[in-house]
JSON list of C-alpha atoms in Angstrom, two decimals:
[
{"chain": "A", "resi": 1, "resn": "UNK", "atom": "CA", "xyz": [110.17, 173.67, 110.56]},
{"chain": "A", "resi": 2, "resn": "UNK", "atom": "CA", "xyz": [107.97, 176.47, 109.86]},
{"chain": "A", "resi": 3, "resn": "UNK", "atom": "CA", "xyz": [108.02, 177.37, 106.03]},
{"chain": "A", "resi": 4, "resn": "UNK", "atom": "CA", "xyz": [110.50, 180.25, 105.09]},
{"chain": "A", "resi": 5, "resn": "UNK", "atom": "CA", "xyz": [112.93, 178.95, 108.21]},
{"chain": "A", "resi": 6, "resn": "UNK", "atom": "CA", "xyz": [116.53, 179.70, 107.15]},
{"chain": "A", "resi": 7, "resn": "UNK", "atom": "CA", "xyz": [118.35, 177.55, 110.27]},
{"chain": "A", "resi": 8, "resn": "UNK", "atom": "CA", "xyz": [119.06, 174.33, 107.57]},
{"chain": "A", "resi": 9, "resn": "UNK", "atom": "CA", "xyz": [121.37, 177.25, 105.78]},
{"chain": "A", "resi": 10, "resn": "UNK", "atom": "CA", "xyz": [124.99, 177.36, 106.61]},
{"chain": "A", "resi": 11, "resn": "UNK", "atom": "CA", "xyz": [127.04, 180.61, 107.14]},
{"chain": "A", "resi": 12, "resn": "UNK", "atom": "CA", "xyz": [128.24, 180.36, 103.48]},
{"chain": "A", "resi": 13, "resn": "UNK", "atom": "CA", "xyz": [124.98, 180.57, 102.27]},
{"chain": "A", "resi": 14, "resn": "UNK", "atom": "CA", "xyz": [123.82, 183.07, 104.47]},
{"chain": "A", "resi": 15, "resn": "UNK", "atom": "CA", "xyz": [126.28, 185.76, 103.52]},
{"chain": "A", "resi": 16, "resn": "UNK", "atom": "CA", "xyz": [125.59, 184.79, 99.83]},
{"chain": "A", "resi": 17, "resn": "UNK", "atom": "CA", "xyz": [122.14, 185.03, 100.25]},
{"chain": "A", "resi": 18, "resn": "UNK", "atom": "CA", "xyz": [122.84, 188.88, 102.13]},
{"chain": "A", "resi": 19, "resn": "UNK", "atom": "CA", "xyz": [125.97, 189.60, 99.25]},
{"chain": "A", "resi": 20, "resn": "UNK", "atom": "CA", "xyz": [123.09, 188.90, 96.29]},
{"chain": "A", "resi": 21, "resn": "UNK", "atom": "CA", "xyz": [120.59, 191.04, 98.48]},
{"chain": "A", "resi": 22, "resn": "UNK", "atom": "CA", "xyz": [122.65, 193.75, 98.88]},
{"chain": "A", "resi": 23, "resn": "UNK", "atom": "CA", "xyz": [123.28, 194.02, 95.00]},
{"chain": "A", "resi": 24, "resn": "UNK", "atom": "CA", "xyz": [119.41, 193.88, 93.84]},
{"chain": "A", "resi": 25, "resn": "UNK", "atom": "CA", "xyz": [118.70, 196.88, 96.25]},
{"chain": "A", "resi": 26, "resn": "UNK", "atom": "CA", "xyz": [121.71, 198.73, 94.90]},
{"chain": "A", "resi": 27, "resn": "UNK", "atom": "CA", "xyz": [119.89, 197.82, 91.46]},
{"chain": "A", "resi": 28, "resn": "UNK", "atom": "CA", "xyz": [116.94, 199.26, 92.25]},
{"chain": "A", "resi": 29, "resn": "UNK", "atom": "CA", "xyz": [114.47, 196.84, 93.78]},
{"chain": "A", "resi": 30, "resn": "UNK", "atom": "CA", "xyz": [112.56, 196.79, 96.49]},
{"chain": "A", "resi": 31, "resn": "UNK", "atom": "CA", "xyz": [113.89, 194.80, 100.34]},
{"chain": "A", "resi": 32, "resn": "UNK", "atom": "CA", "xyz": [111.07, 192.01, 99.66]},
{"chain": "A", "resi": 33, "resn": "UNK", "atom": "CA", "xyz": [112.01, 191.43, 96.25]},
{"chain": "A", "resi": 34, "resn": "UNK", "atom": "CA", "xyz": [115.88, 191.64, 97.03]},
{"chain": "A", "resi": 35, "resn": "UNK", "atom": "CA", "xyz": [115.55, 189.17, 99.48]},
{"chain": "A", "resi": 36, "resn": "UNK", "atom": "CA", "xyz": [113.67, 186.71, 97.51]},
{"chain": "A", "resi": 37, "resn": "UNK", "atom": "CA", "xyz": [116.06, 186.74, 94.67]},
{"chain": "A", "resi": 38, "resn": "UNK", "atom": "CA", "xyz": [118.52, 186.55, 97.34]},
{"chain": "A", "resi": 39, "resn": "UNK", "atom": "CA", "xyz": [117.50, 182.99, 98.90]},
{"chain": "A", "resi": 40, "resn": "UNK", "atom": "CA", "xyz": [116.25, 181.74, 95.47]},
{"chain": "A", "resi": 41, "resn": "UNK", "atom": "CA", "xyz": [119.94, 182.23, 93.73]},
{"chain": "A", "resi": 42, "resn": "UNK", "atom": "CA", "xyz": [121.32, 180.31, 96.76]},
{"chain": "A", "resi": 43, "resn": "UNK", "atom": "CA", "xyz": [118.28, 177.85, 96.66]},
{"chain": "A", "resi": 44, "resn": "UNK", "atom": "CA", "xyz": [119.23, 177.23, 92.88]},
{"chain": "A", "resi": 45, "resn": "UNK", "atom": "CA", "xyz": [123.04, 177.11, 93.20]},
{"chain": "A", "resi": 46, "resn": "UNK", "atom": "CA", "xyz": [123.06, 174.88, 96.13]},
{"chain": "A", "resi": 47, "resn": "UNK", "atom": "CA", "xyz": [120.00, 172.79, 96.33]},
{"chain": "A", "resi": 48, "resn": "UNK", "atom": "CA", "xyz": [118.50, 174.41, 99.44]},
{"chain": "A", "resi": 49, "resn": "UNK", "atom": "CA", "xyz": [119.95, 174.48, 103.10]},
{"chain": "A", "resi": 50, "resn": "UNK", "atom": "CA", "xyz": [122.65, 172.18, 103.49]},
{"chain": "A", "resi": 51, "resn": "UNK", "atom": "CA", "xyz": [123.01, 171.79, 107.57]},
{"chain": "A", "resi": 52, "resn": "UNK", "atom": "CA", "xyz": [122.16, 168.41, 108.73]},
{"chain": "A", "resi": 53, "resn": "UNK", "atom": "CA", "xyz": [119.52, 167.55, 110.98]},
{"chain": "A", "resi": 54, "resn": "UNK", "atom": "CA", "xyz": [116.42, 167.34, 109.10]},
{"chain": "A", "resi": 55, "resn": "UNK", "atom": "CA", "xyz": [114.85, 164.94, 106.78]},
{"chain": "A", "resi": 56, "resn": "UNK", "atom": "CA", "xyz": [115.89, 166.02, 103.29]},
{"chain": "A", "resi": 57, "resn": "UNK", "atom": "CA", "xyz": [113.28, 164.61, 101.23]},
{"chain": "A", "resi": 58, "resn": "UNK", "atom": "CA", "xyz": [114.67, 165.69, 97.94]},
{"chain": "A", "resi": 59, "resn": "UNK", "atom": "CA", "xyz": [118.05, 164.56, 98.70]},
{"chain": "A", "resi": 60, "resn": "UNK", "atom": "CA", "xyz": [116.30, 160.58, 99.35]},
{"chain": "A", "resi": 61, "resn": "UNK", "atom": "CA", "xyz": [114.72, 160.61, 96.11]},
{"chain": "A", "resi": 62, "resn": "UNK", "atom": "CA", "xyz": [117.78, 161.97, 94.09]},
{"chain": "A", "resi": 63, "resn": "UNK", "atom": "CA", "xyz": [119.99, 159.05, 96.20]},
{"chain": "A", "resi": 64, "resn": "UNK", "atom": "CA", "xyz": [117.10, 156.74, 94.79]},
{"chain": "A", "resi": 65, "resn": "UNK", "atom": "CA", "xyz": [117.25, 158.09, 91.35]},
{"chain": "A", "resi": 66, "resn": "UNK", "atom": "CA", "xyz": [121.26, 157.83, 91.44]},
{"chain": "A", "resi": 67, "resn": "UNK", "atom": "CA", "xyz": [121.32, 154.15, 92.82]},
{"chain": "A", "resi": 68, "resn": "UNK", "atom": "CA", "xyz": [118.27, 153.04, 90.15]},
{"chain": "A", "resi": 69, "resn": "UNK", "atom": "CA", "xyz": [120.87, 154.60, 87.32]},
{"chain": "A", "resi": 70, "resn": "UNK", "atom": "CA", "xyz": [123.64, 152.91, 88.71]},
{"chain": "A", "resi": 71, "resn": "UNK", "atom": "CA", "xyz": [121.52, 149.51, 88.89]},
{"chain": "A", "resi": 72, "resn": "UNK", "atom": "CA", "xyz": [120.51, 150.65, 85.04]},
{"chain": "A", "resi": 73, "resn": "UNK", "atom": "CA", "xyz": [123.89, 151.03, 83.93]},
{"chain": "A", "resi": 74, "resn": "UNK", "atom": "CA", "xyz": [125.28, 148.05, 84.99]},
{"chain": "A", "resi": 75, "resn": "UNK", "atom": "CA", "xyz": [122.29, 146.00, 83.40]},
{"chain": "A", "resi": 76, "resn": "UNK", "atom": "CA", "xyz": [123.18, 147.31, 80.67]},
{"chain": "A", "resi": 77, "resn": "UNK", "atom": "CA", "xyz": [126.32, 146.92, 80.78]},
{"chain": "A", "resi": 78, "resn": "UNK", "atom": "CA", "xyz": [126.06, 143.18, 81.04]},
{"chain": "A", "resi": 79, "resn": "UNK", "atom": "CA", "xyz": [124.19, 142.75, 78.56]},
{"chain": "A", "resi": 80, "resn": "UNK", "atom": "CA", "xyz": [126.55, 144.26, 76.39]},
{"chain": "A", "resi": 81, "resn": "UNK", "atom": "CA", "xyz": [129.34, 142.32, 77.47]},
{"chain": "A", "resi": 82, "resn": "UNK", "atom": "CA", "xyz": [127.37, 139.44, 76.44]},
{"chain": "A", "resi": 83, "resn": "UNK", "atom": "CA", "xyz": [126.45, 140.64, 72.75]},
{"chain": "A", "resi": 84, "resn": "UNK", "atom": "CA", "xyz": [130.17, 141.28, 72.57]},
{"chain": "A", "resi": 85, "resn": "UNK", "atom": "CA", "xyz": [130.83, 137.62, 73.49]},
{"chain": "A", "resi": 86, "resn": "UNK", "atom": "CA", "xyz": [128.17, 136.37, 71.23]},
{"chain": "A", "resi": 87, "resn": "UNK", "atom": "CA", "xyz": [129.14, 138.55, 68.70]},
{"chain": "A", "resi": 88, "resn": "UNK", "atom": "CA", "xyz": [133.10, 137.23, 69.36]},
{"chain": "A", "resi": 89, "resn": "UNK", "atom": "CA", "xyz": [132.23, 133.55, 69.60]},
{"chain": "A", "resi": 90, "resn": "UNK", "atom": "CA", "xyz": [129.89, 133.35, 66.18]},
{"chain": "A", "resi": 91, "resn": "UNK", "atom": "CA", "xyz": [132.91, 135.13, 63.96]},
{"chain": "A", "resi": 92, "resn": "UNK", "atom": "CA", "xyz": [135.29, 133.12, 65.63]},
{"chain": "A", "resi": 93, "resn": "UNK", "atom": "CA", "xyz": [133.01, 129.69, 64.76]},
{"chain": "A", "resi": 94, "resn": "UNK", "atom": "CA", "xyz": [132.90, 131.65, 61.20]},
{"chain": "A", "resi": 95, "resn": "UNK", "atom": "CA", "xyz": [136.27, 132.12, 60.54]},
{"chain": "A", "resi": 96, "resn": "UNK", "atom": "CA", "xyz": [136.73, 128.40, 61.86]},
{"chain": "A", "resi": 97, "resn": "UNK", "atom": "CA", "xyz": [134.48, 127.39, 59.09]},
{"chain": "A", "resi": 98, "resn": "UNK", "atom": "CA", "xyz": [136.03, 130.01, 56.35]},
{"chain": "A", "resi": 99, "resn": "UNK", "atom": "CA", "xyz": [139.20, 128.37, 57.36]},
{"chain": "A", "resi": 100, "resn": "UNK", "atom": "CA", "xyz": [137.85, 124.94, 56.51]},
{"chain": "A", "resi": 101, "resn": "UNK", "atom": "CA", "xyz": [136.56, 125.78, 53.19]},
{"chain": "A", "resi": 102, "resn": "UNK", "atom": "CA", "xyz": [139.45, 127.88, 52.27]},
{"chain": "A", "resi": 103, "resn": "UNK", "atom": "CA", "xyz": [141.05, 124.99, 50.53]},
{"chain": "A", "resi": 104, "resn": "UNK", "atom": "CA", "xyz": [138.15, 124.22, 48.86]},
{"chain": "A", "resi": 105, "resn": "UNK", "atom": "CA", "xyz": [137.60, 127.76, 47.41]},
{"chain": "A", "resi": 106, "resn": "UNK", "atom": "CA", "xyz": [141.01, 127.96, 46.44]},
{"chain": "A", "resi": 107, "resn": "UNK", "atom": "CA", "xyz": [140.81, 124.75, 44.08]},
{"chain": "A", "resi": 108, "resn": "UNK", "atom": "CA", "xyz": [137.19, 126.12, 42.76]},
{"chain": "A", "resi": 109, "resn": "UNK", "atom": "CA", "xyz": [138.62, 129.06, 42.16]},
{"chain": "A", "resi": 110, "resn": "UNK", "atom": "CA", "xyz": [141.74, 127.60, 40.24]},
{"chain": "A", "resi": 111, "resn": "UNK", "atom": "CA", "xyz": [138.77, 125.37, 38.18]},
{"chain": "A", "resi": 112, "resn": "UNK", "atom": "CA", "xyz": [137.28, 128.39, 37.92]},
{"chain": "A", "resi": 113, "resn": "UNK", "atom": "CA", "xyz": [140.50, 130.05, 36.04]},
{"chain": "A", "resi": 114, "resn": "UNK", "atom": "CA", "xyz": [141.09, 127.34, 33.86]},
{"chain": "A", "resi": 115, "resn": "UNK", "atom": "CA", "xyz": [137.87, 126.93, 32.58]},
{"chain": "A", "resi": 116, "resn": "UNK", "atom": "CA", "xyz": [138.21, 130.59, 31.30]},
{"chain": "A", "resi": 117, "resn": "UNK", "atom": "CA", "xyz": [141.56, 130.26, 30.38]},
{"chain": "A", "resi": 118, "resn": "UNK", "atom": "CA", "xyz": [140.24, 127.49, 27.88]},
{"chain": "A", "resi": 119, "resn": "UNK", "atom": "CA", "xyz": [137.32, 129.30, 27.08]},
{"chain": "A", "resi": 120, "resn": "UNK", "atom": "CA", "xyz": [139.10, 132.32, 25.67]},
{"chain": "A", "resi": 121, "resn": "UNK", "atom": "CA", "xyz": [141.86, 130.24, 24.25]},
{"chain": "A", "resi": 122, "resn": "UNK", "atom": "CA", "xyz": [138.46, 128.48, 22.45]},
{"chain": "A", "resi": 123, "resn": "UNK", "atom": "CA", "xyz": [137.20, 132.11, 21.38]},
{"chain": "A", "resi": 124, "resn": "UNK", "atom": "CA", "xyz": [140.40, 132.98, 19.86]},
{"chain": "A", "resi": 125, "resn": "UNK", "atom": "CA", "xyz": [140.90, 130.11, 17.86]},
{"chain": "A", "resi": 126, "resn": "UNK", "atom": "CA", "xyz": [136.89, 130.56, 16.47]},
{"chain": "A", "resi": 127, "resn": "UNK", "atom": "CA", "xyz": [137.72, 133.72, 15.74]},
{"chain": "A", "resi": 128, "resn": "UNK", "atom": "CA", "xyz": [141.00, 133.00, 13.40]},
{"chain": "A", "resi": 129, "resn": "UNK", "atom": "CA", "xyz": [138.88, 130.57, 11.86]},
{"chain": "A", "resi": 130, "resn": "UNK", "atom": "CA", "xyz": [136.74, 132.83, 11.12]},
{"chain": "A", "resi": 131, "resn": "UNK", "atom": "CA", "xyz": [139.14, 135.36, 9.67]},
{"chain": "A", "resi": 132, "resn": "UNK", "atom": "CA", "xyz": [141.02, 132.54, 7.88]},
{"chain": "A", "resi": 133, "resn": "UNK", "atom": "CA", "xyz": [137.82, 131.65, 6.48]},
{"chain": "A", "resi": 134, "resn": "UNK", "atom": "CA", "xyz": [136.95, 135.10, 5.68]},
{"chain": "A", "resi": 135, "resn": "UNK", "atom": "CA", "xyz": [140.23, 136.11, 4.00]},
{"chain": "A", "resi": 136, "resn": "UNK", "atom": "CA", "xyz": [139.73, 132.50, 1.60]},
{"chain": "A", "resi": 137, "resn": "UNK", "atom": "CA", "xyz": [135.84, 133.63, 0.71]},
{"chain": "A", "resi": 138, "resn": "UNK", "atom": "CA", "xyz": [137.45, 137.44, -0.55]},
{"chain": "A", "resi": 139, "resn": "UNK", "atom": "CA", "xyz": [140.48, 135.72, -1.88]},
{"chain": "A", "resi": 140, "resn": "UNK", "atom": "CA", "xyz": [137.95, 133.80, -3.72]},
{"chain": "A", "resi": 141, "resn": "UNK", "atom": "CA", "xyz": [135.83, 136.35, -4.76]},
{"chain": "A", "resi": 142, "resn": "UNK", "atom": "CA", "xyz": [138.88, 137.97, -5.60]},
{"chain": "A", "resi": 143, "resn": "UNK", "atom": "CA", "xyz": [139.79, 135.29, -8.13]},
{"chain": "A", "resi": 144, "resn": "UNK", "atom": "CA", "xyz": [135.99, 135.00, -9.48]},
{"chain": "A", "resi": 145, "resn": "UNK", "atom": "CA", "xyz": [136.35, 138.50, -10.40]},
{"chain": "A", "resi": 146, "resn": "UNK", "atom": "CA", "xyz": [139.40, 138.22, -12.33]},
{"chain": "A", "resi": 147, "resn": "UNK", "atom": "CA", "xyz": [138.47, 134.65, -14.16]},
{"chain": "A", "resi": 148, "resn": "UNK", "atom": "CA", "xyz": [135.40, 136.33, -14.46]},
{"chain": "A", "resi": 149, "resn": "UNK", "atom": "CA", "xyz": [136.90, 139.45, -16.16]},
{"chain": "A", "resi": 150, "resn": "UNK", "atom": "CA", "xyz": [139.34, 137.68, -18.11]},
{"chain": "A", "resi": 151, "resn": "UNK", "atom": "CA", "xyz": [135.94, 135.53, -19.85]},
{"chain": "A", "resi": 152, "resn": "UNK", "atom": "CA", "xyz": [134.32, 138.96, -20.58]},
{"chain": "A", "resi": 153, "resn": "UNK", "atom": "CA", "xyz": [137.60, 140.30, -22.22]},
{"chain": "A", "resi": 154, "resn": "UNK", "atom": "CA", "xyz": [137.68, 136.86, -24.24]},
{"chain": "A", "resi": 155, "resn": "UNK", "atom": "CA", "xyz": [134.19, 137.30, -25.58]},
{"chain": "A", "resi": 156, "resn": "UNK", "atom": "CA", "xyz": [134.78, 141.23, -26.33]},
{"chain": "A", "resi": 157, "resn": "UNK", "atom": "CA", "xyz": [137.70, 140.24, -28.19]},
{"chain": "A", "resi": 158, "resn": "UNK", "atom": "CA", "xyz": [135.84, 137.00, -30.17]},
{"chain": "A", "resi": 159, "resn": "UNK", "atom": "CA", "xyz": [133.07, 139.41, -31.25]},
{"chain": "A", "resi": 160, "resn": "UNK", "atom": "CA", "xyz": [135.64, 142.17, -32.25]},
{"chain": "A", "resi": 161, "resn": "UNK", "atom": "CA", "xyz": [137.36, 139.33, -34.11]},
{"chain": "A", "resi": 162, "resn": "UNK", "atom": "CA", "xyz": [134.24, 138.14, -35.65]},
{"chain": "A", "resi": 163, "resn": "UNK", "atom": "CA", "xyz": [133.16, 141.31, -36.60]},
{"chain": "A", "resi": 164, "resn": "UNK", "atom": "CA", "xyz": [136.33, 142.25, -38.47]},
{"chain": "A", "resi": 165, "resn": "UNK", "atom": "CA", "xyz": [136.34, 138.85, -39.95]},
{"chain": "A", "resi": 166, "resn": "UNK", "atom": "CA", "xyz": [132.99, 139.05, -42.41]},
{"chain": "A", "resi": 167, "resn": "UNK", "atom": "CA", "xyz": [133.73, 142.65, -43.42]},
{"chain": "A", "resi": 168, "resn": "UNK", "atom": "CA", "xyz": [137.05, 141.81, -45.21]}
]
């Protein structure tokens, strides 16, 4: 087929290609250009002539392309699936062995609980010990004071007493 042959077109795309020409002249451009723009709109929306009879070359390689992507896809698709199963069968062996050790946890964790319970219990009673002890070393000091007082007011009053004593 010489190049530029338009018998692989059908009628559609004939009176497409003359409906587009028709419009670019009426816009101005020359029959050569209209006509080119013409068959290269219809070239673009429909992939070239579509009558059968010739070898299509570009219509083989885009049946290749399409069966390589469909070969792709399902590849890939498989080898999801089996991720997914992997993925399915290690939680399930996980949750198999959380299940196992859930007894166990629970009784550390109880352990756990009452090993704090009896440490804070501990704390408090250190720390009323403390305050007991506390309160007794201010009640003390409390008491020091006064004895301590009371001996001063003793001695002010002996030396008052002594002092009134020689003078009479």
């Amino acid at each position: 087929m010489p190049r530029g042959d338009k018998s692989s077109y059908t009628d559609k795309q004939r009176r497409q290609a003359e409906h587009i020409e028709e419009s670019e002249k009426d816009e101005g451009r020359s029959e050569a250009a209209a006509e080119r723009i013409a068959w290269a709109t219809v070239n673009k929306q429909d992939g070239g002539g579509k009558k059968g009879g010739g070898t299509r070359k570009a219509t083989k390689k885009t049946a290749k392309k399409a069966t390589i992507k469909k070969a792709v896809k399902k590849a890939a698709t498989k080898k999801a699936a089996k991720k997914t199963a992997a993925k399915k069968a290690t939680k399930k062996a996980a949750t198999k062995k959380a299940a196992k050790k859930t007894p166990a946890k629970k009784a550390t964790k109880k352990a756990a609980t009452k090993k704090a319970a009896k440490k804070a219990t501990t704390k408090k009673a250190v720390r009323k010990s403390a305050a007991k002890k506390v309160a007794k070393k201010t009640t003390t000091g409390k008491a020091t004071k006064k004895a301590a007082t009371k001996k001063a007011a003793k001695k002010t009053t002996a030396r008052k007493a002594a002092k009134k004593t020689p003078a009479q």
